Amino acid sequence: MRITLFSTIGLALALSFGAQRSAAATRLEARVIDEATGLASAARVAITNAQGRFVEIEGRHDHVEYLGKRWCYVDGSFAVKVPGPGAGIEVRRGFETRPLWFKLPGDGKAQRLEQIFRLSRWSDLRQQGYVNGDIHAHLPIPREAHLQMRAEDLNALTLLHMADSQYYLPVNKYFTGKLDANSTPGCEIYVGQEIRDFQMGHLTLLNLTSLVAGYPDMGGGLEYWRMCPHWDLVPAMRAAREQNGMVVWSHVCSLPGEQLPIGIALGLVDGMELVTWNDPTQFPNHWEPWETSGMSQAEFPVMRALDLYYQFLNAGFRVPIAAGTDKFGEEIPLGSNRVFAQAGQPASYATWLAAIKAGKTFVSNGPILEFEVEGHRPGDVVEFKDCRRVKAQVTARSILPFTTLEIVFNGETIGHKTMPVYSNAPVQGVYSMKIETTLEVTRSGWLAARVVDHPDLKNRILPRELSVFAHTSPVYFLRDGSRVRDPASIAYLTKYVEGVIHWLGTRPKFTKEEDLRAARQEAEEALAVYRRL
C-alpha cells in the first residue's frame, strides 16, 4: 500500500508499507538521511497523537523543549508505536534545513511502516566559510552534546565551567585547556569558564589554557547577591588576556552588570552576548546599575539591551556581538541562539573565535542575514573624506516566521519593512524579506541590519518567550579616520560609571577590602576615558 503525504515544501512524500502484522499497534521504523549526501543524519523528532500530546519514541535518547513541543534527539534512525489515527511527526535540523511535517495514516489496522525522511538544505553558509556556534552553555556534557550539535546543525560549542559553591555542574570536570576529545571536524567543543557576580556582571572566558583562579561562584539568580560579598571582575579579564584568552560579556540582555562600561573603557572586552537568556528588544530583568546609581530614572533611564549596545558603538567602541543559550537542561536546544562568524577556510573553532573578535558576525535564533554596504560586510572599517553616498542592502530568510526587517545607522532606522506573517507566506518553507536603502554619510558612523519583533505583531514563539531575532555586527564608516562620537551616548555612559562609583561609595560588601578599593580605582580610570571622549 502506498500513501502520499505532504511536507512544508509542498512536495509529495510516499510512505511504503511492508506486510501487515497482527500486532497490538502500528509500529513505524524510520531512517533520517541528508538528501544531498545520502548519509544518515542526526535530527530532532516530535511525535504527537491526535489530541496533540507528546508520544515517546523507543530507546534511550535526549529530549528538549522547542516551539511548544517536546522533541527526541535521534541519530539517523528511530522507531515508535503509532498511537492510533491522527498522529503527526515533525523533523527538524537547525536553521538551514527545511523542516518536515506530516500525518501518519490511521486506518485502524495494526501494521509495520518503514519510512525514510529526507532532509534538504535551503541554505549552506558553511560552504561560504561561516562557522555557527553557541558561545555560552553549561550542559550537556561533551559526549552528549556532540549528538545534539549534529542534530541542531551546530558547528562550534563553548561549554562553561562554573565554580560549584552554589551547585555542582557535571561539565566542570571536563575542562582541558584545548578542544574536547569528543570534537570532530565541523562539530567542535571547547570548555571555557564563566565567572559570575550578580551585581558586577558575568564573564564568558574563552580559549583558556587554564582556569582563572580566585572566583568561587557567588550565584546568579533571584536575590542571591544580597547575601554574598562581591568580586572585582577586572583581574579576571586581565588574567584571561594574559593567556591569550577571549573575554565576552555574558547575557547583556538579562544582566548588564556594574562593570560592563568599565571593562569596555579599559579595552578588556572582546565582545558582547547580545542574545542569550532574555529578548534584547526588551528591558533586562536585573536593573541594579540603575537602581543603585543614586540617580532618578529621568536622569539615568534604564535601557533595552539593544539600545545599551548602541551607546557603546556611538561612543566609538567597536564591540562585536555574539550569542548563546545559557543552556542548563531541556528547556532550550543548543544553538537556539547562535552566532554565525565568517571564519574563512579552514573553518574551525579557533577561526570562529577569531572571526567573532573581528566582528565578522551576525547573531540569530532563526533568520539568516545577508548584509552589505557598498560591497563591505560586518567587521569592515571604511575610511572616507567629506561625505559619501552609500547603498545598504539586507536579505533575511528564515524557516521561522518574522515580521520586521530594518537597517540602522548609529542606532537610527534608515530602512524598514514590516509584513504580517499572514501576508508574507513562505516559499518552499522559507520566509523572506529584503531592504535596499541609500544614505548620505556626512559623519563617522556604523550601519547594521536586524530582524526585530514588531510591537503590534508580537511573535514570541521561542523558548523563554523570545521573539524571532537576528542582528549583524556593524560595518563602520569613519570620516577622515575619526571614530564615532555621539555626545548623548557618551553622556549616558559617563552617568553609568558615575552611578557605579556612587554605589561603591556606599561600601557594599566585597570578599576582600582591596577588591573594593581596586574596583573604585578602575571605575575612576574608566570615567576618565569617557570624559576624554
Coordinates of C-alpha atoms in Angstrom, one line a residue:
M1 CA 0.0 0.0 0.0
R2 CA 1.4 3.5 -0.9
I3 CA 0.1 6.6 0.8
T4 CA 1.1 10.2 -0.2
L5 CA 1.6 12.9 2.5
F6 CA 2.8 16.5 2.2
S7 CA 5.7 18.4 3.9
T8 CA 6.2 22.1 4.3
I9 CA 7.7 22.5 0.9
G10 CA 4.7 21.1 -0.8
L11 CA 6.4 18.0 -2.1
A12 CA 4.5 14.7 -2.0
L13 CA 6.2 12.2 0.2
A14 CA 5.5 8.5 -0.3
L15 CA 5.3 6.0 2.6
S16 CA 5.9 2.5 1.5
F17 CA 4.5 -0.1 3.9
G18 CA 5.5 -3.6 4.5
A19 CA 3.2 -6.6 5.1
Q20 CA 0.6 -6.1 7.8
R21 CA 1.2 -7.9 11.0
S22 CA -1.2 -8.9 13.7
A23 CA 0.3 -6.6 16.4
A24 CA -1.1 -4.6 19.2
A25 CA -0.3 -1.3 17.5
T26 CA 1.1 0.2 14.3
R27 CA 4.9 0.5 14.5
L28 CA 6.9 3.0 12.5
E29 CA 10.6 2.2 11.7
A30 CA 12.3 5.2 10.3
R31 CA 15.6 6.5 9.0
V32 CA 16.7 10.1 8.6
I33 CA 19.1 10.9 5.8
D34 CA 20.6 14.0 4.3
E35 CA 19.2 14.5 0.8
A36 CA 22.4 15.9 -0.7
T37 CA 24.8 13.2 0.6
G38 CA 22.6 10.2 1.2
L39 CA 24.2 9.7 4.6
A40 CA 22.4 9.2 7.9
S41 CA 21.6 12.4 9.7
A42 CA 21.0 13.3 13.3
A43 CA 17.8 15.3 13.9
R44 CA 15.1 16.3 16.3
V45 CA 11.8 14.5 16.1
A46 CA 8.5 15.4 17.7
I47 CA 5.6 13.0 17.5
T48 CA 2.1 13.9 18.8
N49 CA -1.1 12.0 18.9
A50 CA -4.5 13.2 17.6
Q51 CA -5.0 15.2 20.8
G52 CA -1.6 16.9 20.5
R53 CA 0.1 15.0 23.3
F54 CA 3.7 14.0 23.1
V55 CA 4.5 10.5 22.0
E56 CA 7.8 8.9 23.1
I57 CA 10.0 7.0 20.6
E58 CA 11.7 3.8 21.6
G59 CA 15.0 3.5 23.3
R60 CA 17.2 5.8 25.3
H61 CA 17.7 9.4 23.9
D62 CA 17.9 13.0 25.0
H63 CA 14.9 15.4 24.9
V64 CA 14.4 19.2 24.5
E65 CA 11.5 21.7 24.5
Y66 CA 11.1 23.9 21.5
L67 CA 8.2 25.6 19.7
G68 CA 5.7 24.3 22.2
K69 CA 6.7 20.7 21.7
R70 CA 8.8 18.0 23.3
W71 CA 11.4 16.6 21.0
C72 CA 13.5 13.5 20.9
Y73 CA 17.1 13.5 19.5
V74 CA 17.8 10.7 17.1
D75 CA 20.9 9.6 15.4
G76 CA 19.9 8.5 11.9
S77 CA 17.0 6.2 12.9
F78 CA 14.2 5.7 15.3
A79 CA 11.1 3.6 15.9
V80 CA 7.8 4.4 17.6
K81 CA 4.5 2.8 18.2
V82 CA 1.9 5.0 16.4
P83 CA -0.9 5.9 18.9
G84 CA -3.8 5.4 16.5
P85 CA -5.3 7.7 13.8
G86 CA -4.3 11.3 13.5
A87 CA -0.7 11.1 14.8
G88 CA 1.7 13.7 13.4
I89 CA 5.5 13.8 13.0
E90 CA 7.8 16.8 12.7
V91 CA 11.5 16.5 11.9
R92 CA 14.0 19.4 12.2
R93 CA 17.7 20.0 11.9
G94 CA 18.9 23.5 12.7
F95 CA 18.2 26.8 10.9
E96 CA 19.3 25.9 7.3
T97 CA 17.3 22.7 6.7
R98 CA 13.7 22.7 5.7
P99 CA 11.6 21.1 8.4
L100 CA 9.2 18.2 7.6
W101 CA 5.6 17.9 8.9
F102 CA 3.2 15.1 8.1
K103 CA 0.4 13.0 9.4
L104 CA 0.6 9.3 9.7
P105 CA -2.2 7.3 8.1
G106 CA -4.6 5.7 10.5
D107 CA -7.0 3.1 9.1
G108 CA -7.4 1.2 12.4
K109 CA -5.3 -1.7 11.3
A110 CA -2.1 -2.8 13.0
Q111 CA 0.8 -2.7 10.6
R112 CA 4.5 -2.2 10.3
L113 CA 5.6 1.0 8.5
E114 CA 9.0 1.8 7.0
Q115 CA 10.0 5.3 6.0
I116 CA 13.0 7.3 5.0
F117 CA 12.8 11.0 6.0
R118 CA 15.0 13.1 3.6
L119 CA 16.2 16.4 5.0
S120 CA 17.2 19.1 2.4
R121 CA 19.1 22.3 3.0
W122 CA 17.8 25.6 1.7
S123 CA 21.0 27.4 2.8
D124 CA 24.6 26.3 3.4
L125 CA 26.6 29.0 5.0
R126 CA 29.3 26.5 5.9
Q127 CA 30.2 26.3 2.2
Q128 CA 30.6 30.1 2.3
G129 CA 33.2 30.0 5.1
Y130 CA 30.8 30.6 8.0
V131 CA 31.0 28.7 11.3
N132 CA 27.9 28.9 13.5
G133 CA 28.1 28.2 17.2
D134 CA 26.7 28.6 20.7
I135 CA 29.1 30.6 22.8
H136 CA 27.5 30.0 26.2
A137 CA 26.1 26.7 27.5
H138 CA 26.5 24.7 30.7
L139 CA 25.0 21.4 29.7
P140 CA 25.0 18.7 28.4
I141 CA 28.4 17.1 28.9
P142 CA 30.6 16.9 25.8
R143 CA 29.8 13.3 24.8
E144 CA 26.1 14.0 24.9
A145 CA 26.5 17.5 23.4
H146 CA 28.1 16.1 20.2
L147 CA 24.9 14.3 19.0
Q148 CA 22.8 17.3 19.9
M149 CA 25.1 19.6 17.9
R150 CA 24.8 17.4 14.9
A151 CA 21.0 17.3 15.2
E152 CA 21.0 21.2 15.5
D153 CA 23.5 21.7 12.6
L154 CA 25.8 23.5 15.1
N155 CA 29.5 23.7 14.3
A156 CA 31.0 25.1 17.5
L157 CA 30.1 25.0 21.1
T158 CA 31.5 26.5 24.3
L159 CA 30.5 24.7 27.4
L160 CA 31.3 26.8 30.5
H161 CA 32.9 25.6 33.7
M162 CA 31.4 27.4 36.7
A163 CA 32.7 27.2 40.3
D164 CA 30.3 25.0 42.2
S165 CA 29.9 26.5 45.6
Q166 CA 26.2 27.0 44.8
Y167 CA 25.6 23.8 42.9
Y168 CA 27.5 21.1 41.1
L169 CA 27.8 21.2 37.3
P170 CA 28.8 17.9 35.6
V171 CA 30.7 19.8 32.8
N172 CA 33.1 21.3 35.4
K173 CA 35.3 18.1 35.3
Y174 CA 35.7 18.4 31.5
F175 CA 38.0 21.4 31.3
T176 CA 41.3 20.5 29.5
G177 CA 42.5 23.8 28.0
K178 CA 42.1 22.5 24.5
L179 CA 39.5 21.1 22.2
D180 CA 37.4 18.4 23.8
A181 CA 38.2 14.8 22.7
N182 CA 34.6 14.4 21.6
S183 CA 35.1 17.0 18.9
T184 CA 35.0 16.1 15.2
P185 CA 35.7 18.3 12.1
G186 CA 32.7 20.7 11.8
C187 CA 31.5 19.8 15.2
E188 CA 33.9 21.1 17.8
I189 CA 33.6 21.6 21.6
Y190 CA 35.7 23.6 24.0
V191 CA 35.1 24.0 27.7
G192 CA 35.6 27.6 28.9
Q193 CA 34.8 29.4 32.1
E194 CA 32.0 31.7 33.4
I195 CA 32.7 34.0 36.3
R196 CA 29.6 35.4 37.9
D197 CA 28.7 38.2 40.2
F198 CA 25.1 39.3 40.3
Q199 CA 25.9 43.0 40.8
M200 CA 29.2 43.4 38.9
G201 CA 28.2 41.2 35.9
H202 CA 29.1 37.8 34.4
L203 CA 32.1 37.0 32.1
T204 CA 32.4 34.4 29.4
L205 CA 36.1 33.4 29.2
L206 CA 37.1 31.6 26.0
N207 CA 40.1 29.8 24.6
L208 CA 41.6 29.4 28.1
T209 CA 44.6 27.1 28.7
S210 CA 44.0 27.2 32.4
L211 CA 41.0 28.2 34.6
V212 CA 41.2 31.7 36.1
A213 CA 41.5 31.1 39.9
G214 CA 40.1 33.0 42.8
Y215 CA 36.4 33.3 41.8
P216 CA 34.1 30.9 43.6
D217 CA 30.6 31.1 42.2
M218 CA 28.5 33.7 44.0
G219 CA 25.3 32.9 42.4
G220 CA 23.5 34.5 39.5
G221 CA 19.7 34.4 40.1
L222 CA 17.0 35.9 42.2
E223 CA 18.3 37.8 45.2
Y224 CA 21.3 35.6 45.9
W225 CA 23.7 38.5 45.5
R226 CA 22.2 40.3 48.6
M227 CA 23.6 37.5 50.8
C228 CA 27.0 37.3 49.3
P229 CA 30.1 39.6 49.0
H230 CA 31.2 40.8 45.6
W231 CA 34.2 40.3 43.3
D232 CA 36.2 42.7 41.2
L233 CA 36.0 41.3 37.7
V234 CA 38.8 43.3 36.1
P235 CA 41.6 41.0 37.3
A236 CA 39.7 38.0 35.8
M237 CA 39.6 39.8 32.4
R238 CA 43.3 40.6 32.6
A239 CA 44.1 37.0 33.6
A240 CA 42.2 35.7 30.6
R241 CA 44.0 38.1 28.3
E242 CA 47.4 37.1 29.7
Q243 CA 46.9 33.5 28.4
N244 CA 45.6 34.8 25.0
G245 CA 42.0 34.1 26.1
M246 CA 39.0 35.9 24.9
V247 CA 36.6 37.9 27.1
V248 CA 32.9 38.2 26.1
W249 CA 30.4 40.0 28.4
S250 CA 27.7 37.5 29.3
H251 CA 24.0 37.9 28.6
V252 CA 23.8 41.7 28.5
C253 CA 20.1 41.1 27.6
S254 CA 19.3 40.0 31.2
L255 CA 22.1 41.3 33.4
P256 CA 24.4 44.0 32.1
G257 CA 26.2 44.5 35.4
E258 CA 28.1 47.3 37.0
Q259 CA 31.4 46.7 35.4
L260 CA 30.3 46.4 31.7
P261 CA 31.2 50.0 30.8
I262 CA 34.4 49.8 32.8
G263 CA 35.6 46.7 31.1
I264 CA 34.9 48.2 27.7
A265 CA 36.5 51.5 28.5
L266 CA 39.7 49.7 29.7
G267 CA 39.8 47.7 26.5
L268 CA 39.3 44.4 28.2
V269 CA 36.1 43.2 26.5
D270 CA 36.3 41.4 23.1
G271 CA 32.6 41.0 22.5
M272 CA 29.1 41.1 24.0
E273 CA 26.4 38.4 24.1
L274 CA 23.5 40.4 22.7
V275 CA 21.0 37.5 22.9
T276 CA 21.3 34.7 25.5
W277 CA 18.7 34.4 28.1
N278 CA 16.3 37.4 27.5
D279 CA 14.9 39.2 24.5
P280 CA 17.3 42.1 23.7
T281 CA 14.4 44.2 22.4
Q282 CA 13.0 44.2 26.0
F283 CA 14.4 45.6 29.2
P284 CA 16.9 43.4 31.1
N285 CA 15.4 41.7 34.1
H286 CA 18.1 42.9 36.5
W287 CA 18.2 46.7 36.9
E288 CA 20.9 47.0 39.6
P289 CA 23.2 49.5 37.8
W290 CA 20.2 51.9 37.5
E291 CA 18.6 51.2 40.9
T292 CA 21.9 51.7 42.8
S293 CA 23.2 54.7 40.8
G294 CA 21.8 57.4 43.1
M295 CA 20.1 59.0 40.1
S296 CA 16.4 59.1 39.1
Q297 CA 15.1 57.3 36.0
A298 CA 14.6 60.7 34.4
E299 CA 18.3 61.4 34.8
F300 CA 19.7 57.9 34.0
P301 CA 16.9 55.8 32.4
V302 CA 17.1 52.0 32.1
M303 CA 17.7 50.9 28.5
R304 CA 16.9 47.8 26.5
A305 CA 19.9 45.6 25.8
L306 CA 19.7 46.6 22.1
D307 CA 19.9 50.3 22.9
L308 CA 22.6 49.9 25.5
Y309 CA 24.7 48.1 23.0
Y310 CA 24.3 51.0 20.6
Q311 CA 25.6 53.5 23.2
F312 CA 29.0 51.8 23.1
L313 CA 29.1 51.9 19.3
N314 CA 28.0 55.5 19.3
A315 CA 30.8 56.4 21.7
G316 CA 33.3 54.9 19.3
F317 CA 33.9 51.5 20.7
R318 CA 33.9 48.7 18.1
V319 CA 32.2 45.9 20.1
P320 CA 31.3 42.7 18.2
I321 CA 28.3 40.7 19.1
A322 CA 27.8 37.0 20.0
A323 CA 25.0 34.8 21.2
G324 CA 24.4 31.7 23.2
T325 CA 21.7 29.8 25.1
D326 CA 22.9 29.6 28.7
K327 CA 21.6 26.0 28.5
F328 CA 21.2 24.2 31.8
G329 CA 18.8 21.5 30.8
E330 CA 16.0 20.5 28.4
E331 CA 14.4 24.0 28.4
I332 CA 16.2 25.2 25.2
P333 CA 18.1 23.5 22.4
L334 CA 21.8 24.0 21.9
G335 CA 22.2 26.7 19.3
S336 CA 18.7 28.1 19.7
N337 CA 20.6 31.4 19.9
R338 CA 23.8 31.2 17.9
V339 CA 26.5 33.4 16.3
F340 CA 27.5 33.0 12.7
A341 CA 31.0 34.1 12.0
Q342 CA 32.7 34.4 8.6
A343 CA 35.8 32.4 9.6
G344 CA 37.0 31.5 6.1
Q345 CA 39.0 28.3 5.4
P346 CA 39.9 26.2 7.1
A347 CA 36.8 26.7 9.3
S348 CA 37.3 25.6 12.9
Y349 CA 36.5 26.6 16.5
A350 CA 39.7 28.7 16.6
T351 CA 38.9 30.6 13.4
W352 CA 35.3 31.0 14.6
L353 CA 36.6 32.8 17.8
A354 CA 38.9 35.0 15.7
A355 CA 36.1 36.0 13.4
I356 CA 33.9 36.8 16.3
K357 CA 36.6 39.0 17.8
A358 CA 37.0 40.7 14.3
G359 CA 33.2 41.5 14.2
K360 CA 32.6 39.4 11.1
T361 CA 29.3 38.1 12.7
F362 CA 25.6 38.1 12.9
V363 CA 23.6 36.6 15.7
S364 CA 20.3 34.8 15.2
N365 CA 17.7 32.5 16.7
G366 CA 16.4 31.6 13.2
P367 CA 16.8 34.2 10.4
I368 CA 19.8 34.1 8.1
L369 CA 21.0 37.6 7.3
E370 CA 23.0 38.7 4.2
F371 CA 24.0 42.3 4.7
E372 CA 26.4 44.5 2.8
V373 CA 27.1 48.2 2.3
E374 CA 28.9 49.0 -1.0
G375 CA 30.4 45.5 -1.0
H376 CA 31.5 45.7 2.6
R377 CA 30.4 43.3 5.3
P378 CA 30.2 43.2 9.1
G379 CA 33.5 44.0 10.7
D380 CA 34.8 46.1 7.8
V381 CA 36.1 49.6 8.5
V382 CA 35.9 52.1 5.7
E383 CA 37.5 55.5 5.8
F384 CA 36.2 58.3 3.6
K385 CA 36.6 62.1 3.2
D386 CA 34.0 64.9 3.2
C387 CA 30.8 62.9 2.5
R388 CA 29.9 59.6 0.9
R389 CA 26.7 58.2 -0.6
V390 CA 26.3 54.5 0.2
K391 CA 23.8 51.9 -0.7
A392 CA 23.0 49.3 2.0
Q393 CA 21.0 46.1 1.4
V394 CA 20.0 43.2 3.5
T395 CA 18.1 40.0 2.9
A396 CA 16.6 38.0 5.7
R397 CA 15.4 34.4 5.2
S398 CA 14.1 32.1 7.8
I399 CA 12.1 28.9 8.5
L400 CA 10.6 30.7 11.4
P401 CA 8.1 33.5 10.7
F402 CA 9.2 37.0 11.4
T403 CA 7.6 40.4 10.8
T404 CA 10.1 43.2 10.7
L405 CA 13.5 43.8 9.0
E406 CA 15.5 47.0 9.4
I407 CA 18.8 48.7 8.6
V408 CA 20.1 51.2 11.2
F409 CA 22.7 53.9 11.1
N410 CA 24.1 54.9 14.5
G411 CA 21.0 53.2 16.0
E412 CA 18.5 55.2 13.9
T413 CA 16.3 53.3 11.5
I414 CA 17.0 54.2 7.9
G415 CA 15.4 51.2 6.2
H416 CA 12.3 49.4 7.4
K417 CA 9.9 46.7 6.2
T418 CA 7.1 45.2 8.3
M419 CA 4.8 42.5 6.9
P420 CA 2.3 40.4 9.0
V421 CA 3.1 36.7 8.7
Y422 CA -0.3 36.0 7.1
S423 CA 0.6 38.3 4.2
N424 CA 4.1 37.0 3.7
A425 CA 3.7 33.3 3.0
P426 CA 6.8 31.1 3.0
V427 CA 8.1 29.9 -0.4
Q428 CA 9.2 26.3 -0.2
G429 CA 9.1 26.6 3.6
V430 CA 11.2 29.8 3.8
Y431 CA 10.0 33.3 4.8
S432 CA 12.0 36.1 3.3
M433 CA 12.3 39.9 3.2
K434 CA 14.7 42.3 1.5
I435 CA 15.5 46.0 2.0
E436 CA 17.7 48.4 0.0
T437 CA 18.3 52.0 1.1
T438 CA 20.7 54.8 0.2
L439 CA 22.3 57.1 2.8
E440 CA 24.4 60.2 2.5
V441 CA 27.1 59.7 5.1
T442 CA 28.5 63.0 6.4
R443 CA 29.9 61.9 9.7
S444 CA 31.5 58.8 11.2
G445 CA 29.1 56.1 11.9
W446 CA 28.1 52.5 11.7
L447 CA 25.5 50.5 9.9
A448 CA 23.9 47.2 10.8
A449 CA 20.8 45.1 10.0
R450 CA 18.4 43.5 12.3
V451 CA 15.2 41.3 12.5
V452 CA 13.1 42.5 15.4
D453 CA 9.7 42.0 16.9
H454 CA 7.0 44.5 15.9
P455 CA 5.2 45.9 19.0
D456 CA 1.8 45.3 17.3
L457 CA 2.7 41.9 15.8
K458 CA 4.2 40.1 18.6
N459 CA 5.7 36.7 17.7
R460 CA 7.1 35.2 20.9
I461 CA 7.2 31.6 19.8
L462 CA 10.7 30.6 21.1
P463 CA 11.9 29.3 24.4
R464 CA 11.8 31.8 27.3
E465 CA 9.3 33.8 25.3
L466 CA 12.0 35.1 22.9
S467 CA 10.9 36.8 19.7
V468 CA 12.4 35.8 16.4
F469 CA 15.6 37.9 16.3
A470 CA 18.7 38.5 14.3
H471 CA 21.3 41.3 14.2
T472 CA 24.6 41.9 12.4
S473 CA 27.8 43.3 13.8
P474 CA 28.4 46.8 12.2
V475 CA 30.1 48.0 9.1
Y476 CA 32.0 51.1 10.2
F477 CA 32.4 54.3 8.0
L478 CA 34.9 56.7 9.5
R479 CA 35.2 60.2 8.1
D480 CA 38.8 61.2 7.9
G481 CA 39.6 58.2 10.1
S482 CA 37.8 59.7 13.2
R483 CA 35.8 57.4 15.4
V484 CA 32.1 57.8 16.1
R485 CA 31.5 60.4 18.8
D486 CA 27.9 60.9 19.8
P487 CA 27.6 63.3 22.7
A488 CA 24.4 61.9 24.1
S489 CA 25.7 58.3 24.2
I490 CA 29.0 59.5 25.8
A491 CA 27.0 61.4 28.4
Y492 CA 24.9 58.3 29.1
L493 CA 27.9 56.0 29.6
T494 CA 29.5 58.7 31.8
K495 CA 26.4 58.6 34.0
Y496 CA 26.6 54.8 34.1
V497 CA 30.1 54.9 35.5
E498 CA 29.3 57.7 37.9
G499 CA 26.4 55.5 39.2
V500 CA 28.9 52.7 39.7
I501 CA 31.2 55.0 41.7
H502 CA 28.2 56.1 43.8
W503 CA 27.3 52.5 44.6
L504 CA 30.9 51.7 45.5
G505 CA 30.8 54.7 47.8
T506 CA 28.1 53.1 49.9
R507 CA 30.7 50.5 50.8
P508 CA 28.9 47.3 49.6
K509 CA 30.4 44.1 51.0
F510 CA 33.3 42.7 48.9
T511 CA 35.1 39.5 49.6
K512 CA 38.3 41.4 50.0
E513 CA 38.6 45.0 51.1
E514 CA 41.3 45.6 48.4
D515 CA 38.8 44.4 45.8
L516 CA 36.5 47.3 46.7
R517 CA 39.4 49.8 46.5
A518 CA 40.5 48.3 43.2
A519 CA 37.0 48.4 41.7
R520 CA 36.8 52.1 42.7
Q521 CA 40.1 52.9 41.1
E522 CA 39.1 51.0 37.9
A523 CA 35.8 52.9 37.7
E524 CA 37.7 56.2 38.1
E525 CA 40.0 55.2 35.2
A526 CA 37.0 54.3 33.1
L527 CA 35.3 57.6 33.9
A528 CA 38.4 59.5 32.8
V529 CA 38.2 57.6 29.5
Y530 CA 34.5 58.6 28.9
R531 CA 35.2 62.2 29.9
R532 CA 38.1 62.4 27.4
L533 CA 35.8 61.3 24.6

